[in-house]
């Protein structure tokens, strides 16, 4: 420890005069205050000051870099422990670079702070300009650079490493896993260099670093040393981890979907497929085996699955040319299934990067829709078309008749005394009568004819392509067949009759109601004339 402040004034004056005679620059720097505390004449000249007082008044904090500040902060505890530090320094008094080997030891200021007594010494190692610049670069780079001897003891660190590893002075202490450090020391005995990504101790926490290690020779002792450079990659590792999690989540979602997915690149090579896609097309291979497959060949090889093979391939080519999203293409399969296909082109920053096909089996949906449509247009008791179906079909027939394409007739059938049947035998027996009438119409009409139940005991029959006389004959035939049919009731079998009104669609009819009103009038005429008969209104 060096101190001047307890000596008598005369002794201090003599010491100062003696130190001014030295050619070696000698100064005391107050690290905490960042100001010069003392300088001999050689140091005053070195620092380019006119007087010592001018040097003491100089504000070094204004020009001190953060790398230098961190380096000096590392000195403080070492000096307090009595350590003498020998290191190379570059100074810039007046903007001129001066390179000097400095021996730094502890100096206690009058206020009791730990200062730094610096002796500027001639170095036994001559550094050229390139070496000096490289040394300064290492000191100012944000990359952490540390040098250890062959046993892993710290020799020196740059300011970035000093700031991050206060108190960690061994190679093993830098690593979160000390076993990794041990293996690396062994590895460097046989290999000149290695690189890895490892968890490192930084500021009492663990961080991911990229670490470069090389074996070198200490220029001072000639013994082996290890140079370690490292930089923080924690944000990148966190992003990679997040991406892995995101990718896995996406994989789980894709595999969990009940729709077939096929993602192709711009060259029509498979990027991603899922199991549902393989199942839809009976592909035995797992989805990952499809990656890289040429989708043109795949489309040609699978077109036989569809009722319109060439149309399947042509539609794919059409969508790829237009590159416009297309949803809900309906594909009929040869095995009776129905697929719904969606095409989505993928653009990133207006650049085309492939496309996504989504296939969904809608066979059950199509059958359900057909069943719903059938139920919506069918009378549930008799299974014949209902009033809604009659109205739709009658409008279509009326348009063709109005256009002069065909002629057509209409029958209106009503069960005679149906209320009495219900009241006497019950509604269950009445329902049997309705079903019997429906079966008679179904079995004794042409396939092109449309029998409908339009009310309680009221039925209508559209007879396309039939003349009035032919329609009258059909009506009398149906009348006899219905009268001859027997209902097997629980009490005893019984028969019933009907009254039938006959009319024709005409080009001059203003509406369907005009046709049905004529048929209705003819039917009531048959009722008035005694029932179980046919009446006509043209």
Short mmCIF file of N, CA and C in Angstrom, two decimals, residues 36-193:
data_model
loop_
_atom_site.label_atom_id
_atom_site.label_comp_id
_atom_site.label_asym_id
_atom_site.label_seq_id
_atom_site.Cartn_x
_atom_site.Cartn_y
_atom_site.Cartn_z
N UNK A 36 -7.68 12.63 -11.60
CA UNK A 36 -6.27 12.42 -11.25
C UNK A 36 -6.02 13.00 -9.87
N UNK A 37 -5.34 12.21 -9.02
CA UNK A 37 -5.06 12.63 -7.64
C UNK A 37 -3.62 13.18 -7.50
N UNK A 38 -2.71 12.58 -8.27
CA UNK A 38 -1.30 13.02 -8.23
C UNK A 38 -0.65 12.59 -9.54
N UNK A 39 0.35 13.38 -10.00
CA UNK A 39 1.15 13.01 -11.17
C UNK A 39 2.52 13.63 -11.03
N UNK A 40 3.58 12.84 -11.31
CA UNK A 40 4.91 13.43 -11.32
C UNK A 40 5.11 14.14 -12.65
N UNK A 41 6.29 14.78 -12.78
CA UNK A 41 6.53 15.62 -13.97
C UNK A 41 6.43 14.80 -15.25
N UNK A 42 6.97 13.56 -15.22
CA UNK A 42 6.92 12.72 -16.42
C UNK A 42 5.48 12.38 -16.78
N UNK A 43 4.62 12.17 -15.77
CA UNK A 43 3.21 11.86 -16.03
C UNK A 43 2.46 13.08 -16.55
N UNK A 44 2.83 14.29 -16.02
CA UNK A 44 2.20 15.51 -16.51
C UNK A 44 2.50 15.69 -17.99
N UNK A 45 3.76 15.42 -18.36
CA UNK A 45 4.11 15.52 -19.78
C UNK A 45 3.38 14.45 -20.60
N UNK A 46 3.31 13.24 -20.04
CA UNK A 46 2.63 12.15 -20.75
C UNK A 46 1.18 12.51 -21.06
N UNK A 47 0.52 13.12 -20.08
CA UNK A 47 -0.90 13.43 -20.23
C UNK A 47 -1.14 14.76 -20.93
N UNK A 48 -0.04 15.43 -21.33
CA UNK A 48 -0.19 16.64 -22.14
C UNK A 48 -0.77 17.81 -21.37
N UNK A 49 -0.46 17.91 -20.05
CA UNK A 49 -0.96 19.03 -19.24
C UNK A 49 0.14 20.06 -19.04
N UNK A 50 -0.24 21.33 -18.92
CA UNK A 50 0.76 22.37 -18.70
C UNK A 50 1.26 22.34 -17.27
N UNK A 51 0.37 22.04 -16.32
CA UNK A 51 0.75 21.99 -14.91
C UNK A 51 0.06 20.81 -14.26
N UNK A 52 0.58 20.35 -13.10
CA UNK A 52 -0.12 19.29 -12.39
C UNK A 52 -1.54 19.70 -12.02
N UNK A 53 -1.74 20.98 -11.62
CA UNK A 53 -3.06 21.43 -11.22
C UNK A 53 -4.06 21.33 -12.39
N UNK A 54 -3.59 21.65 -13.58
CA UNK A 54 -4.46 21.53 -14.75
C UNK A 54 -4.86 20.08 -14.99
N UNK A 55 -3.92 19.16 -14.72
CA UNK A 55 -4.22 17.75 -14.89
C UNK A 55 -5.21 17.28 -13.83
N UNK A 56 -5.04 17.79 -12.57
CA UNK A 56 -5.95 17.37 -11.50
C UNK A 56 -7.38 17.88 -11.75
N UNK A 57 -7.48 19.02 -12.43
CA UNK A 57 -8.80 19.59 -12.69
C UNK A 57 -9.48 18.97 -13.93
N UNK A 58 -8.76 18.17 -14.65
CA UNK A 58 -9.31 17.61 -15.89
C UNK A 58 -10.44 16.61 -15.58
N UNK A 59 -11.54 16.65 -16.37
CA UNK A 59 -12.68 15.76 -16.20
C UNK A 59 -12.49 14.54 -17.10
N UNK A 60 -11.97 13.47 -16.52
CA UNK A 60 -11.74 12.26 -17.31
C UNK A 60 -13.03 11.51 -17.64
N UNK A 61 -14.07 11.72 -16.85
CA UNK A 61 -15.33 10.99 -17.08
C UNK A 61 -15.96 11.36 -18.41
N UNK A 62 -15.67 12.55 -18.91
CA UNK A 62 -16.29 13.00 -20.16
C UNK A 62 -15.77 12.22 -21.36
N UNK A 63 -14.54 11.71 -21.26
CA UNK A 63 -13.93 11.01 -22.40
C UNK A 63 -13.73 9.52 -22.16
N UNK A 64 -14.13 9.03 -20.97
CA UNK A 64 -13.88 7.64 -20.64
C UNK A 64 -14.95 6.74 -21.27
N UNK A 65 -14.51 5.70 -21.96
CA UNK A 65 -15.45 4.77 -22.58
C UNK A 65 -16.02 3.82 -21.53
N UNK A 66 -17.13 3.21 -21.87
CA UNK A 66 -17.74 2.25 -20.94
C UNK A 66 -16.85 1.04 -20.74
N UNK A 67 -16.13 0.65 -21.80
CA UNK A 67 -15.22 -0.49 -21.66
C UNK A 67 -14.12 -0.17 -20.65
N UNK A 68 -13.58 1.05 -20.70
CA UNK A 68 -12.55 1.46 -19.73
C UNK A 68 -13.14 1.53 -18.32
N UNK A 69 -14.35 2.07 -18.21
CA UNK A 69 -14.99 2.19 -16.91
C UNK A 69 -15.21 0.80 -16.29
N UNK A 70 -15.64 -0.17 -17.10
CA UNK A 70 -15.82 -1.53 -16.58
C UNK A 70 -14.48 -2.15 -16.17
N UNK A 71 -13.45 -1.87 -16.94
CA UNK A 71 -12.13 -2.42 -16.63
C UNK A 71 -11.62 -1.89 -15.30
N UNK A 72 -11.80 -0.60 -15.06
CA UNK A 72 -11.36 -0.01 -13.79
C UNK A 72 -12.21 -0.50 -12.62
N UNK A 73 -13.53 -0.71 -12.88
CA UNK A 73 -14.38 -1.23 -11.82
C UNK A 73 -13.93 -2.61 -11.39
N UNK A 74 -13.40 -3.40 -12.34
CA UNK A 74 -12.86 -4.71 -11.98
C UNK A 74 -11.58 -4.59 -11.16
N UNK A 75 -10.84 -3.51 -11.39
CA UNK A 75 -9.58 -3.31 -10.65
C UNK A 75 -9.83 -3.08 -9.16
N UNK A 76 -10.91 -2.36 -8.84
CA UNK A 76 -11.12 -1.91 -7.45
C UNK A 76 -11.02 -3.04 -6.43
N UNK A 77 -11.80 -4.13 -6.53
CA UNK A 77 -11.69 -5.18 -5.52
C UNK A 77 -10.33 -5.87 -5.54
N UNK A 78 -9.72 -5.94 -6.71
CA UNK A 78 -8.41 -6.60 -6.79
C UNK A 78 -7.33 -5.75 -6.11
N UNK A 79 -7.41 -4.45 -6.31
CA UNK A 79 -6.45 -3.57 -5.64
C UNK A 79 -6.66 -3.56 -4.13
N UNK A 80 -7.94 -3.59 -3.72
CA UNK A 80 -8.25 -3.60 -2.29
C UNK A 80 -7.69 -4.84 -1.61
N UNK A 81 -7.58 -5.95 -2.37
CA UNK A 81 -7.01 -7.17 -1.80
C UNK A 81 -5.48 -7.14 -1.81
N UNK A 82 -4.90 -6.06 -2.34
CA UNK A 82 -3.44 -5.94 -2.38
C UNK A 82 -2.81 -6.48 -3.64
N UNK A 83 -3.61 -6.80 -4.66
CA UNK A 83 -3.07 -7.35 -5.89
C UNK A 83 -2.38 -6.26 -6.71
N UNK A 84 -1.27 -6.60 -7.31
CA UNK A 84 -0.58 -5.71 -8.24
C UNK A 84 -0.92 -6.18 -9.65
N UNK A 85 -1.45 -5.25 -10.45
CA UNK A 85 -1.97 -5.61 -11.77
C UNK A 85 -1.03 -5.06 -12.84
N UNK A 86 -0.54 -5.95 -13.69
CA UNK A 86 0.31 -5.56 -14.82
C UNK A 86 -0.48 -5.78 -16.10
N UNK A 87 -0.80 -4.67 -16.79
CA UNK A 87 -1.55 -4.79 -18.05
C UNK A 87 -1.13 -3.67 -18.99
N UNK A 88 -1.44 -3.90 -20.27
CA UNK A 88 -1.13 -2.91 -21.30
C UNK A 88 -2.31 -1.96 -21.45
N UNK A 89 -2.00 -0.64 -21.52
CA UNK A 89 -3.03 0.38 -21.67
C UNK A 89 -2.71 1.27 -22.86
N UNK A 90 -3.75 1.79 -23.49
CA UNK A 90 -3.60 2.82 -24.51
C UNK A 90 -4.31 4.07 -24.01
N UNK A 91 -3.62 5.20 -24.05
CA UNK A 91 -4.18 6.48 -23.62
C UNK A 91 -4.22 7.43 -24.81
N UNK A 92 -5.11 8.45 -24.70
CA UNK A 92 -5.30 9.36 -25.83
C UNK A 92 -5.29 10.81 -25.36
N UNK A 93 -4.23 11.27 -24.69
CA UNK A 93 -4.18 12.68 -24.27
C UNK A 93 -4.05 13.59 -25.49
N UNK A 94 -4.96 14.58 -25.56
CA UNK A 94 -4.91 15.50 -26.70
C UNK A 94 -5.23 14.83 -28.01
N UNK A 95 -5.85 13.64 -27.97
CA UNK A 95 -6.22 12.95 -29.20
C UNK A 95 -5.10 12.12 -29.77
N UNK A 96 -3.92 12.11 -29.13
CA UNK A 96 -2.79 11.34 -29.61
C UNK A 96 -2.73 10.00 -28.86
N UNK A 97 -2.53 8.90 -29.58
CA UNK A 97 -2.50 7.58 -28.96
C UNK A 97 -1.13 7.32 -28.34
N UNK A 98 -1.14 6.87 -27.08
CA UNK A 98 0.08 6.48 -26.37
C UNK A 98 -0.15 5.09 -25.80
N UNK A 99 0.73 4.14 -26.11
CA UNK A 99 0.61 2.78 -25.61
C UNK A 99 1.67 2.56 -24.55
N UNK A 100 1.26 1.99 -23.42
CA UNK A 100 2.18 1.89 -22.28
C UNK A 100 1.84 0.66 -21.46
N UNK A 101 2.87 -0.01 -20.96
CA UNK A 101 2.64 -1.09 -20.00
C UNK A 101 2.53 -0.45 -18.62
N UNK A 102 1.46 -0.79 -17.90
CA UNK A 102 1.19 -0.14 -16.61
C UNK A 102 1.19 -1.17 -15.48
N UNK A 103 1.90 -0.80 -14.40
CA UNK A 103 1.85 -1.59 -13.17
C UNK A 103 1.01 -0.81 -12.17
N UNK A 104 -0.11 -1.41 -11.78
CA UNK A 104 -1.10 -0.73 -10.95
C UNK A 104 -1.13 -1.37 -9.56
N UNK A 105 -1.06 -0.51 -8.54
CA UNK A 105 -1.12 -0.98 -7.16
C UNK A 105 -2.04 -0.07 -6.35
N UNK A 106 -2.34 -0.47 -5.13
CA UNK A 106 -3.31 0.25 -4.31
C UNK A 106 -2.71 1.54 -3.75
N UNK A 107 -3.56 2.57 -3.74
CA UNK A 107 -3.20 3.85 -3.11
C UNK A 107 -4.43 4.32 -2.33
N UNK A 108 -4.27 4.65 -1.05
CA UNK A 108 -5.37 5.12 -0.21
C UNK A 108 -5.38 6.64 -0.23
N UNK A 109 -6.51 7.21 -0.67
CA UNK A 109 -6.62 8.67 -0.73
C UNK A 109 -6.83 9.24 0.66
N UNK A 110 -6.73 10.58 0.77
CA UNK A 110 -6.93 11.23 2.07
C UNK A 110 -8.34 10.98 2.60
N UNK A 111 -9.33 10.74 1.68
CA UNK A 111 -10.70 10.47 2.11
C UNK A 111 -10.91 8.99 2.44
N UNK A 112 -9.87 8.20 2.32
CA UNK A 112 -9.98 6.77 2.65
C UNK A 112 -10.44 5.89 1.51
N UNK A 113 -10.54 6.44 0.31
CA UNK A 113 -10.95 5.62 -0.83
C UNK A 113 -9.75 4.88 -1.40
N UNK A 114 -10.03 3.76 -2.07
CA UNK A 114 -8.98 3.01 -2.74
C UNK A 114 -8.72 3.63 -4.10
N UNK A 115 -7.52 4.19 -4.25
CA UNK A 115 -7.11 4.73 -5.53
C UNK A 115 -6.15 3.77 -6.21
N UNK A 116 -5.56 4.24 -7.31
CA UNK A 116 -4.69 3.38 -8.11
C UNK A 116 -3.40 4.13 -8.42
N UNK A 117 -2.31 3.57 -7.92
CA UNK A 117 -0.98 4.11 -8.22
C UNK A 117 -0.50 3.41 -9.48
N UNK A 118 -0.20 4.20 -10.51
CA UNK A 118 0.17 3.65 -11.81
C UNK A 118 1.61 4.01 -12.13
N UNK A 119 2.39 3.00 -12.51
CA UNK A 119 3.77 3.19 -12.96
C UNK A 119 3.83 2.82 -14.44
N UNK A 120 4.20 3.79 -15.26
CA UNK A 120 4.34 3.51 -16.68
C UNK A 120 5.68 2.88 -16.96
N UNK A 121 5.72 1.64 -17.39
CA UNK A 121 6.96 0.88 -17.54
C UNK A 121 7.21 0.54 -18.99
N UNK A 122 8.47 0.34 -19.26
CA UNK A 122 8.84 -0.15 -20.57
C UNK A 122 8.41 -1.61 -20.67
N UNK A 123 7.74 -1.99 -21.75
CA UNK A 123 7.26 -3.37 -21.91
C UNK A 123 8.33 -4.21 -22.55
N UNK A 124 8.42 -5.45 -22.07
CA UNK A 124 9.38 -6.37 -22.69
C UNK A 124 8.79 -7.00 -23.94
N UNK A 125 7.52 -6.68 -24.22
CA UNK A 125 6.88 -7.16 -25.45
C UNK A 125 6.58 -5.94 -26.32
N UNK A 126 7.15 -5.96 -27.52
CA UNK A 126 6.93 -4.83 -28.43
C UNK A 126 5.69 -5.10 -29.27
N UNK A 127 4.74 -4.17 -29.24
CA UNK A 127 3.51 -4.31 -29.99
C UNK A 127 3.50 -3.33 -31.16
N UNK A 128 3.28 -3.87 -32.36
CA UNK A 128 3.16 -3.00 -33.52
C UNK A 128 1.75 -2.40 -33.57
N UNK A 129 1.51 -1.54 -34.57
CA UNK A 129 0.23 -0.84 -34.66
C UNK A 129 -0.93 -1.80 -34.82
N UNK A 130 -0.75 -2.86 -35.62
CA UNK A 130 -1.83 -3.82 -35.83
C UNK A 130 -2.19 -4.53 -34.54
N UNK A 131 -1.14 -4.90 -33.76
CA UNK A 131 -1.40 -5.59 -32.49
C UNK A 131 -2.10 -4.67 -31.51
N UNK A 132 -1.69 -3.40 -31.48
CA UNK A 132 -2.33 -2.46 -30.57
C UNK A 132 -3.80 -2.26 -30.94
N UNK A 133 -4.05 -2.17 -32.23
CA UNK A 133 -5.43 -1.98 -32.66
C UNK A 133 -6.27 -3.23 -32.34
N UNK A 134 -5.69 -4.40 -32.55
CA UNK A 134 -6.42 -5.62 -32.22
C UNK A 134 -6.72 -5.68 -30.73
N UNK A 135 -5.75 -5.26 -29.91
CA UNK A 135 -5.95 -5.26 -28.46
C UNK A 135 -7.07 -4.30 -28.07
N UNK A 136 -7.11 -3.13 -28.67
CA UNK A 136 -8.16 -2.18 -28.38
C UNK A 136 -9.53 -2.71 -28.84
N UNK A 137 -9.52 -3.38 -29.98
CA UNK A 137 -10.78 -3.94 -30.48
C UNK A 137 -11.34 -4.97 -29.51
N UNK A 138 -10.44 -5.81 -28.98
CA UNK A 138 -10.89 -6.82 -28.02
C UNK A 138 -11.43 -6.17 -26.77
N UNK A 139 -10.82 -5.07 -26.36
CA UNK A 139 -11.28 -4.39 -25.15
C UNK A 139 -12.65 -3.73 -25.34
N UNK A 140 -12.94 -3.30 -26.55
CA UNK A 140 -14.18 -2.56 -26.77
C UNK A 140 -15.29 -3.38 -27.41
N UNK A 141 -15.00 -4.58 -27.86
CA UNK A 141 -16.04 -5.40 -28.48
C UNK A 141 -17.05 -5.88 -27.44
N UNK A 142 -18.33 -5.98 -27.79
CA UNK A 142 -19.31 -6.55 -26.86
C UNK A 142 -19.17 -8.05 -26.67
N UNK A 143 -18.39 -8.69 -27.56
CA UNK A 143 -18.14 -10.12 -27.37
C UNK A 143 -17.30 -10.32 -26.12
N UNK A 144 -17.64 -11.32 -25.34
CA UNK A 144 -16.90 -11.64 -24.13
C UNK A 144 -15.68 -12.48 -24.50
N UNK A 145 -14.48 -11.99 -24.13
CA UNK A 145 -13.24 -12.70 -24.42
C UNK A 145 -12.51 -12.95 -23.11
N UNK A 146 -12.18 -14.21 -22.87
CA UNK A 146 -11.45 -14.60 -21.65
C UNK A 146 -10.29 -15.50 -22.03
N UNK A 147 -9.18 -15.41 -21.24
CA UNK A 147 -8.01 -16.24 -21.48
C UNK A 147 -7.70 -17.00 -20.19
N UNK A 148 -7.52 -18.31 -20.32
CA UNK A 148 -7.24 -19.17 -19.17
C UNK A 148 -5.94 -19.93 -19.42
N UNK A 149 -5.28 -20.35 -18.34
CA UNK A 149 -4.12 -21.22 -18.52
C UNK A 149 -4.60 -22.64 -18.79
N UNK A 150 -3.68 -23.55 -18.97
CA UNK A 150 -4.03 -24.92 -19.35
C UNK A 150 -4.87 -25.64 -18.32
N UNK A 151 -4.82 -25.19 -17.06
CA UNK A 151 -5.62 -25.82 -16.00
C UNK A 151 -6.96 -25.12 -15.78
N UNK A 152 -7.24 -24.10 -16.59
CA UNK A 152 -8.53 -23.43 -16.50
C UNK A 152 -8.55 -22.27 -15.53
N UNK A 153 -7.37 -21.78 -15.12
CA UNK A 153 -7.33 -20.61 -14.24
C UNK A 153 -7.32 -19.35 -15.09
N UNK A 154 -8.06 -18.35 -14.64
CA UNK A 154 -8.21 -17.12 -15.41
C UNK A 154 -6.89 -16.36 -15.47
N UNK A 155 -6.55 -15.92 -16.70
CA UNK A 155 -5.39 -15.05 -16.90
C UNK A 155 -5.83 -13.61 -17.15
N UNK A 156 -6.78 -13.43 -18.03
CA UNK A 156 -7.23 -12.08 -18.35
C UNK A 156 -8.59 -12.14 -19.03
N UNK A 157 -9.34 -11.04 -18.90
CA UNK A 157 -10.64 -10.91 -19.56
C UNK A 157 -10.74 -9.53 -20.18
N UNK A 158 -11.53 -9.41 -21.23
CA UNK A 158 -11.81 -8.08 -21.75
C UNK A 158 -12.94 -7.45 -20.92
N UNK A 159 -13.20 -6.16 -21.05
CA UNK A 159 -14.21 -5.51 -20.22
C UNK A 159 -15.59 -6.14 -20.30
N UNK A 160 -16.00 -6.63 -21.49
CA UNK A 160 -17.33 -7.23 -21.62
C UNK A 160 -17.44 -8.47 -20.73
N UNK A 161 -16.38 -9.28 -20.70
CA UNK A 161 -16.39 -10.46 -19.85
C UNK A 161 -16.27 -10.09 -18.38
N UNK A 162 -15.49 -9.05 -18.10
CA UNK A 162 -15.35 -8.61 -16.71
C UNK A 162 -16.69 -8.15 -16.15
N UNK A 163 -17.46 -7.41 -16.94
CA UNK A 163 -18.73 -6.89 -16.47
C UNK A 163 -19.73 -8.01 -16.20
N UNK A 164 -19.61 -9.10 -16.95
CA UNK A 164 -20.59 -10.17 -16.83
C UNK A 164 -20.23 -11.20 -15.78
N UNK A 165 -18.94 -11.28 -15.41
CA UNK A 165 -18.51 -12.38 -14.55
C UNK A 165 -17.69 -11.89 -13.36
N UNK A 166 -18.24 -11.00 -12.62
CA UNK A 166 -17.55 -10.55 -11.41
C UNK A 166 -17.42 -11.72 -10.44
N UNK A 167 -16.18 -11.98 -10.01
CA UNK A 167 -15.94 -13.00 -9.00
C UNK A 167 -15.82 -14.41 -9.54
N UNK A 168 -16.07 -14.66 -10.82
CA UNK A 168 -15.91 -16.00 -11.39
C UNK A 168 -14.55 -16.06 -12.09
N UNK A 169 -13.60 -16.76 -11.50
CA UNK A 169 -12.21 -16.69 -11.97
C UNK A 169 -11.69 -17.99 -12.53
N UNK A 170 -12.56 -18.96 -12.80
CA UNK A 170 -12.09 -20.21 -13.38
C UNK A 170 -12.90 -20.56 -14.61
N UNK A 171 -12.31 -21.40 -15.45
CA UNK A 171 -12.98 -21.84 -16.67
C UNK A 171 -14.28 -22.57 -16.34
N UNK A 172 -14.24 -23.48 -15.36
CA UNK A 172 -15.43 -24.27 -15.01
C UNK A 172 -16.54 -23.39 -14.47
N UNK A 173 -16.19 -22.32 -13.72
CA UNK A 173 -17.20 -21.47 -13.11
C UNK A 173 -18.02 -20.72 -14.16
N UNK A 174 -17.49 -20.59 -15.38
CA UNK A 174 -18.21 -19.88 -16.44
C UNK A 174 -19.39 -20.69 -16.97
N UNK A 175 -19.34 -22.00 -16.79
CA UNK A 175 -20.35 -22.89 -17.36
C UNK A 175 -21.38 -23.26 -16.30
N UNK A 176 -22.65 -23.27 -16.69
CA UNK A 176 -23.70 -23.70 -15.77
C UNK A 176 -23.52 -25.17 -15.41
N UNK A 177 -23.06 -25.96 -16.35
CA UNK A 177 -22.78 -27.37 -16.11
C UNK A 177 -21.26 -27.55 -16.08
N UNK A 178 -20.72 -27.78 -14.89
CA UNK A 178 -19.26 -27.90 -14.76
C UNK A 178 -18.73 -29.13 -15.48
N UNK A 179 -19.55 -30.16 -15.65
CA UNK A 179 -19.09 -31.35 -16.38
C UNK A 179 -18.78 -31.00 -17.84
N UNK A 180 -19.56 -30.09 -18.40
CA UNK A 180 -19.29 -29.64 -19.78
C UNK A 180 -17.92 -29.00 -19.85
N UNK A 181 -17.59 -28.16 -18.86
CA UNK A 181 -16.28 -27.50 -18.85
C UNK A 181 -15.16 -28.52 -18.77
N UNK A 182 -15.33 -29.54 -17.92
CA UNK A 182 -14.30 -30.57 -17.81
C UNK A 182 -14.08 -31.30 -19.11
N UNK A 183 -15.16 -31.64 -19.80
CA UNK A 183 -15.02 -32.34 -21.08
C UNK A 183 -14.35 -31.46 -22.13
N UNK A 184 -14.65 -30.17 -22.10
CA UNK A 184 -14.03 -29.26 -23.07
C UNK A 184 -12.54 -29.14 -22.85
N UNK A 185 -12.09 -29.06 -21.58
CA UNK A 185 -10.65 -28.99 -21.30
C UNK A 185 -9.94 -30.24 -21.82
N UNK A 186 -10.58 -31.39 -21.64
CA UNK A 186 -9.99 -32.63 -22.17
C UNK A 186 -9.98 -32.62 -23.69
N UNK A 187 -11.04 -32.13 -24.28
CA UNK A 187 -11.14 -32.09 -25.73
C UNK A 187 -10.07 -31.19 -26.33
N UNK A 188 -9.81 -30.04 -25.68
CA UNK A 188 -8.82 -29.09 -26.21
C UNK A 188 -7.39 -29.60 -26.07
N UNK A 189 -7.19 -30.63 -25.30
CA UNK A 189 -5.86 -31.23 -25.24
C UNK A 189 -5.52 -31.94 -26.54
N UNK A 190 -6.55 -32.39 -27.26
CA UNK A 190 -6.30 -33.10 -28.52
C UNK A 190 -6.74 -32.36 -29.76
N UNK A 191 -7.53 -31.29 -29.59
CA UNK A 191 -8.01 -30.52 -30.73
C UNK A 191 -7.63 -29.06 -30.56
N UNK A 192 -7.26 -28.39 -31.65
CA UNK A 192 -6.81 -27.00 -31.51
C UNK A 192 -7.97 -26.03 -31.25
N UNK A 193 -9.18 -26.38 -31.68
CA UNK A 193 -10.31 -25.46 -31.50
C UNK A 193 -11.62 -26.21 -31.54
#
